[in-house]
Short mmCIF file of C-alpha atoms in Angstrom, two decimals:
data_model
loop_
_atom_site.label_atom_id
_atom_site.label_comp_id
_atom_site.label_asym_id
_atom_site.label_seq_id
_atom_site.Cartn_x
_atom_site.Cartn_y
_atom_site.Cartn_z
CA UNK A 1 33.48 33.00 -45.58
CA UNK A 2 31.42 33.93 -42.50
CA UNK A 3 29.52 37.18 -42.39
CA UNK A 4 27.44 38.82 -39.66
CA UNK A 5 24.29 37.09 -40.83
CA UNK A 6 26.01 33.67 -40.81
CA UNK A 7 27.32 34.24 -37.29
CA UNK A 8 23.91 35.30 -36.04
CA UNK A 9 22.28 32.24 -37.62
CA UNK A 10 24.92 29.94 -36.11
CA UNK A 11 24.44 31.45 -32.67
CA UNK A 12 20.69 31.09 -32.97
CA UNK A 13 20.95 27.45 -33.98
CA UNK A 14 23.37 26.74 -31.14
CA UNK A 15 21.06 28.36 -28.61
CA UNK A 16 18.08 26.44 -29.96
CA UNK A 17 20.00 23.16 -29.80
CA UNK A 18 21.13 23.92 -26.28
CA UNK A 19 17.59 24.67 -25.19
CA UNK A 20 16.33 21.45 -26.80
CA UNK A 21 18.99 19.41 -25.04
CA UNK A 22 18.12 21.08 -21.76
CA UNK A 23 14.41 20.41 -22.34
CA UNK A 24 15.08 16.71 -22.89
CA UNK A 25 17.15 16.34 -19.73
CA UNK A 26 15.21 14.19 -17.29
CA UNK A 27 15.92 12.35 -14.08
CA UNK A 28 15.24 8.67 -14.72
CA UNK A 29 13.58 7.02 -11.72
CA UNK A 30 13.54 3.21 -11.70
CA UNK A 31 10.28 2.06 -10.08
CA UNK A 32 10.25 -1.57 -8.91
CA UNK A 33 6.66 -2.80 -8.99
CA UNK A 34 5.44 -6.42 -8.89
CA UNK A 35 4.30 -9.22 -11.23
CA UNK A 36 2.53 -8.13 -14.42
CA UNK A 37 -0.54 -10.20 -13.48
CA UNK A 38 -1.08 -8.15 -10.32
CA UNK A 39 -3.61 -5.29 -10.16
CA UNK A 40 -0.89 -3.37 -8.34
CA UNK A 41 1.34 -3.56 -11.44
CA UNK A 42 -1.58 -1.98 -13.30
CA UNK A 43 -1.61 0.79 -10.72
CA UNK A 44 2.18 1.28 -10.99
CA UNK A 45 1.93 1.76 -14.75
CA UNK A 46 -0.88 4.30 -14.30
CA UNK A 47 1.09 6.15 -11.62
CA UNK A 48 4.09 6.34 -13.96
CA UNK A 49 1.87 7.75 -16.68
CA UNK A 50 0.52 10.40 -14.31
CA UNK A 51 4.10 11.45 -13.57
CA UNK A 52 5.57 11.21 -17.06
CA UNK A 53 2.70 13.06 -18.73
CA UNK A 54 2.75 15.92 -16.25
CA UNK A 55 6.29 16.34 -14.94
CA UNK A 56 8.93 17.07 -17.58
CA UNK A 57 11.83 16.72 -15.18
CA UNK A 58 11.15 13.07 -14.32
CA UNK A 59 11.08 9.84 -16.31
CA UNK A 60 9.47 7.17 -14.14
CA UNK A 61 10.21 3.70 -15.54
CA UNK A 62 8.22 0.75 -14.20
CA UNK A 63 10.17 -2.48 -13.72
CA UNK A 64 8.52 -5.87 -13.28
CA UNK A 65 9.73 -7.51 -10.06
CA UNK A 66 8.71 -10.13 -7.52
CA UNK A 67 7.04 -7.56 -5.22
CA UNK A 68 7.95 -6.02 -1.88
CA UNK A 69 10.71 -8.40 -0.74
CA UNK A 70 12.36 -8.34 -4.17
CA UNK A 71 12.07 -4.54 -4.28
CA UNK A 72 13.74 -4.22 -0.90
CA UNK A 73 16.65 -6.35 -2.12
CA UNK A 74 16.92 -4.32 -5.33
CA UNK A 75 16.92 -1.06 -3.37
CA UNK A 76 19.74 -2.39 -1.21
CA UNK A 77 21.71 -3.17 -4.38
CA UNK A 78 20.94 0.25 -5.92
CA UNK A 79 19.14 -1.41 -8.83
CA UNK A 80 15.96 0.65 -8.37
CA UNK A 81 15.20 4.06 -6.88
CA UNK A 82 11.79 3.27 -5.39
CA UNK A 83 9.51 0.29 -4.96
CA UNK A 84 5.97 -0.87 -4.30
CA UNK A 85 4.96 -3.12 -1.42
CA UNK A 86 2.89 -3.87 1.66
CA UNK A 87 3.86 -1.60 4.52
CA UNK A 88 3.65 -4.50 6.98
CA UNK A 89 6.63 -6.00 5.09
CA UNK A 90 8.40 -2.67 4.67
CA UNK A 91 8.14 -1.95 8.41
CA UNK A 92 9.64 -5.33 9.31
CA UNK A 93 12.56 -4.64 6.96
CA UNK A 94 13.00 -1.14 8.46
CA UNK A 95 13.13 -2.56 11.97
CA UNK A 96 15.02 -5.77 11.13
CA UNK A 97 12.38 -8.09 12.56
CA UNK A 98 10.64 -11.23 11.32
CA UNK A 99 12.27 -12.55 8.16
CA UNK A 100 14.55 -9.48 8.16
CA UNK A 101 16.06 -10.14 11.60
CA UNK A 102 19.71 -9.15 11.51
CA UNK A 103 19.27 -7.28 8.23
CA UNK A 104 17.55 -4.03 9.23
CA UNK A 105 17.22 -1.28 6.62
CA UNK A 106 16.94 1.90 8.75
CA UNK A 107 17.34 4.12 5.67
CA UNK A 108 13.95 3.07 4.23
CA UNK A 109 11.57 6.01 3.71
CA UNK A 110 7.87 6.26 2.88
CA UNK A 111 6.42 8.04 -0.16
CA UNK A 112 2.68 7.50 -0.62
CA UNK A 113 -0.12 4.95 -0.23
CA UNK A 114 -2.41 3.87 -3.05
CA UNK A 115 -4.36 0.98 -1.51
CA UNK A 116 -5.28 0.69 2.16
CA UNK A 117 -7.13 -2.61 1.65
CA UNK A 118 -9.87 -3.28 4.23
CA UNK A 119 -9.39 -6.72 5.77
CA UNK A 120 -12.88 -8.16 6.22
CA UNK A 121 -13.35 -10.79 8.92
CA UNK A 122 -16.71 -12.27 7.92
CA UNK A 123 -18.75 -15.12 9.36
CA UNK A 124 -22.12 -16.63 8.61
CA UNK A 125 -24.80 -14.84 10.57
CA UNK A 126 -26.28 -18.15 11.70
CA UNK A 127 -22.93 -19.25 13.18
CA UNK A 128 -23.63 -17.46 16.45
CA UNK A 129 -20.13 -15.96 16.35
CA UNK A 130 -20.19 -12.26 17.24
CA UNK A 131 -16.63 -11.60 18.45
CA UNK A 132 -13.08 -12.75 17.77
CA UNK A 133 -12.88 -14.96 20.90
CA UNK A 134 -15.98 -16.78 19.65
CA UNK A 135 -13.87 -18.14 16.77
CA UNK A 136 -12.06 -20.52 19.15
CA UNK A 137 -12.52 -24.11 17.98
CA UNK A 138 -14.68 -23.09 15.00
CA UNK A 139 -13.77 -23.96 11.40
CA UNK A 140 -12.44 -20.71 9.92
CA UNK A 141 -10.18 -19.75 7.00
CA UNK A 142 -7.68 -17.01 8.04
CA UNK A 143 -7.08 -15.95 4.45
CA UNK A 144 -6.36 -17.48 1.08
CA UNK A 145 -3.70 -20.15 1.46
CA UNK A 146 -0.20 -18.69 1.04
CA UNK A 147 -1.36 -15.08 1.00
CA UNK A 148 -0.16 -12.11 3.05
CA UNK A 149 -3.68 -11.93 4.47
CA UNK A 150 -3.35 -15.47 5.82
CA UNK A 151 0.05 -14.77 7.36
CA UNK A 152 -1.07 -11.56 9.07
CA UNK A 153 -4.37 -13.03 10.30
CA UNK A 154 -2.63 -15.98 11.91
CA UNK A 155 -0.14 -13.65 13.59
CA UNK A 156 -2.98 -11.58 15.04
CA UNK A 157 -4.95 -14.59 16.23
CA UNK A 158 -1.84 -15.91 17.99
CA UNK A 159 -1.34 -12.55 19.73
CA UNK A 160 -4.95 -12.60 20.89
CA UNK A 161 -4.75 -16.23 22.02
CA UNK A 162 -7.66 -17.27 19.79
CA UNK A 163 -7.35 -20.72 18.18
CA UNK A 164 -9.92 -21.45 15.49
CA UNK A 165 -10.00 -24.76 13.64
CA UNK A 166 -7.86 -23.40 10.83
CA UNK A 167 -9.07 -24.23 7.35
CA UNK A 168 -6.07 -23.60 5.04
CA UNK A 169 -7.91 -23.29 1.74
CA UNK A 170 -7.77 -21.55 -1.60
CA UNK A 171 -10.18 -18.63 -1.92
CA UNK A 172 -12.70 -20.52 -4.04
CA UNK A 173 -12.63 -23.51 -1.66
CA UNK A 174 -13.00 -21.19 1.35
CA UNK A 175 -16.09 -19.57 -0.17
CA UNK A 176 -17.61 -22.94 -1.02
CA UNK A 177 -16.94 -24.15 2.52
CA UNK A 178 -18.80 -21.16 4.01
CA UNK A 179 -21.69 -21.61 1.57
CA UNK A 180 -22.25 -25.27 2.45
CA UNK A 181 -21.63 -24.79 6.19
CA UNK A 182 -18.32 -26.65 6.48
CA UNK A 183 -16.70 -23.37 7.61
CA UNK A 184 -18.22 -20.40 9.40
CA UNK A 185 -16.19 -17.71 7.68
CA UNK A 186 -12.92 -16.32 6.41
CA UNK A 187 -10.68 -13.24 6.16
CA UNK A 188 -10.42 -11.46 2.81
CA UNK A 189 -8.85 -8.10 1.91
CA UNK A 190 -10.97 -5.84 -0.26
CA UNK A 191 -10.51 -2.27 -1.45
CA UNK A 192 -10.34 0.97 0.50
CA UNK A 193 -13.40 0.85 2.73
CA UNK A 194 -15.06 -1.83 0.62
CA UNK A 195 -15.49 -5.58 0.62
CA UNK A 196 -14.27 -7.47 -2.41
CA UNK A 197 -16.44 -9.05 -5.09
CA UNK A 198 -16.09 -12.54 -3.60
CA UNK A 199 -17.50 -11.39 -0.27
CA UNK A 200 -20.32 -9.52 -2.04
CA UNK A 201 -21.18 -12.77 -3.84
CA UNK A 202 -21.19 -14.66 -0.53
CA UNK A 203 -23.40 -11.98 1.04
CA UNK A 204 -25.93 -12.51 -1.73
CA UNK A 205 -25.96 -16.24 -0.98
CA UNK A 206 -26.26 -16.17 2.81
CA UNK A 207 -26.45 -13.46 5.49
CA UNK A 208 -23.01 -12.66 6.89
CA UNK A 209 -21.69 -10.69 9.84
CA UNK A 210 -18.56 -8.51 9.98
CA UNK A 211 -16.46 -9.16 13.08
CA UNK A 212 -14.93 -6.11 14.75
CA UNK A 213 -11.77 -5.65 16.81
CA UNK A 214 -12.33 -4.04 20.18
CA UNK A 215 -10.05 -1.17 21.28
CA UNK A 216 -8.37 -3.58 23.70
CA UNK A 217 -7.78 -6.18 20.95
CA UNK A 218 -6.49 -3.49 18.57
CA UNK A 219 -4.05 -2.18 21.20
CA UNK A 220 -2.83 -5.69 22.00
CA UNK A 221 -2.21 -6.49 18.34
CA UNK A 222 -0.39 -3.23 17.67
CA UNK A 223 1.79 -3.62 20.75
CA UNK A 224 3.00 -7.00 19.48
CA UNK A 225 2.76 -6.25 15.75
CA UNK A 226 3.26 -2.48 15.36
CA UNK A 227 3.41 -2.77 11.56
CA UNK A 228 -0.33 -3.53 11.41
CA UNK A 229 -2.71 -0.60 10.88
CA UNK A 230 -6.43 -0.42 11.61
CA UNK A 231 -9.39 1.50 10.27
CA UNK A 232 -12.82 2.15 11.78
CA UNK A 233 -16.02 2.51 9.78
CA UNK A 234 -19.37 3.99 10.75
CA UNK A 235 -22.78 2.30 10.49
CA UNK A 236 -23.55 1.68 6.82
CA UNK A 237 -20.25 3.10 5.58
CA UNK A 238 -19.30 -0.32 4.18
CA UNK A 239 -22.33 -1.89 2.51
CA UNK A 240 -25.04 -2.34 5.19
CA UNK A 241 -22.77 -3.48 8.00
CA UNK A 242 -22.93 -1.90 11.46
CA UNK A 243 -19.88 0.08 12.62
CA UNK A 244 -16.70 -2.02 12.88
CA UNK A 245 -12.92 -1.80 13.26
CA UNK A 246 -10.58 -4.08 11.28
CA UNK A 247 -6.98 -4.21 10.07
CA UNK A 248 -5.99 -2.66 6.78
CA UNK A 249 -3.24 -3.99 4.53
CA UNK A 250 -1.50 -0.79 3.50
CA UNK A 251 0.07 -0.99 0.04
CA UNK A 252 2.15 1.87 -1.29
CA UNK A 253 5.50 3.19 -2.48
CA UNK A 254 8.79 3.56 -0.65
CA UNK A 255 12.41 4.49 -1.24
CA UNK A 256 15.55 5.13 0.80
CA UNK A 257 16.84 8.35 2.30
CA UNK A 258 19.43 8.83 -0.44
CA UNK A 259 18.03 7.03 -3.52
CA UNK A 260 16.10 10.14 -4.55
CA UNK A 261 16.59 13.85 -3.90
CA UNK A 262 14.10 16.01 -2.03
CA UNK A 263 13.31 17.88 -5.24
CA UNK A 264 12.65 14.67 -7.15
CA UNK A 265 10.31 13.37 -4.44
CA UNK A 266 8.38 16.66 -4.23
CA UNK A 267 7.87 16.71 -8.00
CA UNK A 268 6.90 13.03 -8.00
CA UNK A 269 4.28 13.46 -5.28
CA UNK A 270 2.85 16.60 -6.86
CA UNK A 271 2.25 14.70 -10.09
CA UNK A 272 0.61 11.82 -8.21
CA UNK A 273 -1.61 14.04 -6.06
CA UNK A 274 -2.65 16.45 -8.83
CA UNK A 275 -3.40 13.86 -11.52
CA UNK A 276 -5.64 11.21 -9.98
CA UNK A 277 -7.85 10.44 -12.99
CA UNK A 278 -5.48 8.14 -14.88
CA UNK A 279 -4.70 6.30 -11.64
CA UNK A 280 -8.37 5.88 -10.71
CA UNK A 281 -9.27 4.70 -14.20
CA UNK A 282 -6.71 1.91 -13.90
CA UNK A 283 -7.18 1.19 -10.21
CA UNK A 284 -10.64 2.35 -9.02
CA UNK A 285 -9.76 2.01 -5.34
CA UNK A 286 -7.39 4.95 -5.70
CA UNK A 287 -10.41 7.19 -6.09
CA UNK A 288 -11.73 6.09 -2.70
CA UNK A 289 -8.80 7.45 -0.69
CA UNK A 290 -7.45 10.85 0.24
CA UNK A 291 -3.94 10.19 -1.01
CA UNK A 292 -2.43 13.03 1.05
CA UNK A 293 -4.08 12.45 4.43
CA UNK A 294 -4.26 8.65 4.14
CA UNK A 295 -0.58 8.39 3.28
CA UNK A 296 0.38 10.33 6.43
CA UNK A 297 -2.14 8.40 8.52
CA UNK A 298 -1.16 4.91 7.33
CA UNK A 299 2.57 4.92 6.53
CA UNK A 300 4.41 3.41 9.50
CA UNK A 301 8.05 4.29 8.79
CA UNK A 302 9.65 7.74 8.48
CA UNK A 303 8.83 9.63 5.32
CA UNK A 304 11.44 10.77 2.83
CA UNK A 305 12.49 14.37 3.64
CA UNK A 306 11.03 15.49 0.30
CA UNK A 307 7.74 13.81 1.17
CA UNK A 308 7.62 15.61 4.54
CA UNK A 309 8.11 18.96 2.82
CA UNK A 310 5.51 18.13 0.15
CA UNK A 311 2.80 17.04 2.57
CA UNK A 312 3.42 20.05 4.79
CA UNK A 313 3.22 22.33 1.74
CA UNK A 314 -0.26 20.94 1.11
CA UNK A 315 -1.40 21.71 4.64
CA UNK A 316 -1.02 18.19 6.04
CA UNK A 317 0.21 17.85 9.62
CA UNK A 318 3.09 15.36 9.65
CA UNK A 319 3.52 13.66 13.04
CA UNK A 320 6.96 13.59 14.64
CA UNK A 321 7.15 9.78 14.22
CA UNK A 322 7.23 10.25 10.43
CA UNK A 323 9.98 12.91 10.45
CA UNK A 324 13.22 11.16 9.35
CA UNK A 325 16.41 11.46 11.42
CA UNK A 326 18.08 13.58 8.71
CA UNK A 327 15.52 16.34 9.36
CA UNK A 328 15.99 16.39 13.14
#
């Protein structure tokens, strides 16, 4: 037999259960990353932790994938909600050029950048090479064999009409070739505004010079290959090198216009921007960037509408080129 006390207790328990169920309700976001052996997978896991530990409404689940191209295919099949990749690849998919010719994905949208990797074009100081045209006919490795760096470097050299004696080598073989004088230099992506450990090791062995793109060369490359971004550094900003301008390989996160809601994206980006420590601990280069300004400066496709609203709410000026059609 129910009495007033029993009814009150039942109502209280029902309310508590309802509140608990509501508290557990989360939007699951499937995050396509890359191979587990990659440092960018390590970053993806850290980014998910930053979100999951600080945003109760989202459950970001990292999925091991084959990287940018695989993530683009999975997004098209609605198997993931967002992915990680190199923006040079993402741009080509957005525009339907290169390997994506005839298969454009105009609904791709940018989220944030975590690694604008400086692409160092280094040569032995005693080589006499001081500019990109000087590389013509000289033994030079355009990047580790089979890498994105190699592919992009060759594309840029072709645009500029510069034809080195290409040395298609593994990274270790390329370094050895520079050390013993069989090659004058190579291209290697480092961190954000830093050279990588391999280049530091080479610098300790023999004096090296950083080649710089002129404004004319930069403009020519970007006219032909608009998915390539550049960064300029002041004297001494990168080790002890004089001021130089080089490409950056922009690596970050992307989605589609309808895979995530504006509210989800705003909450996601707030958790990323406001909780950098776990991301920097796992991926130190993240601490070297301004994730808000650098994302707007380096992303080369329209942002998600939620990302536009988030960046603007943090005082960042979003250029018209990054405003998606659905906001115009």
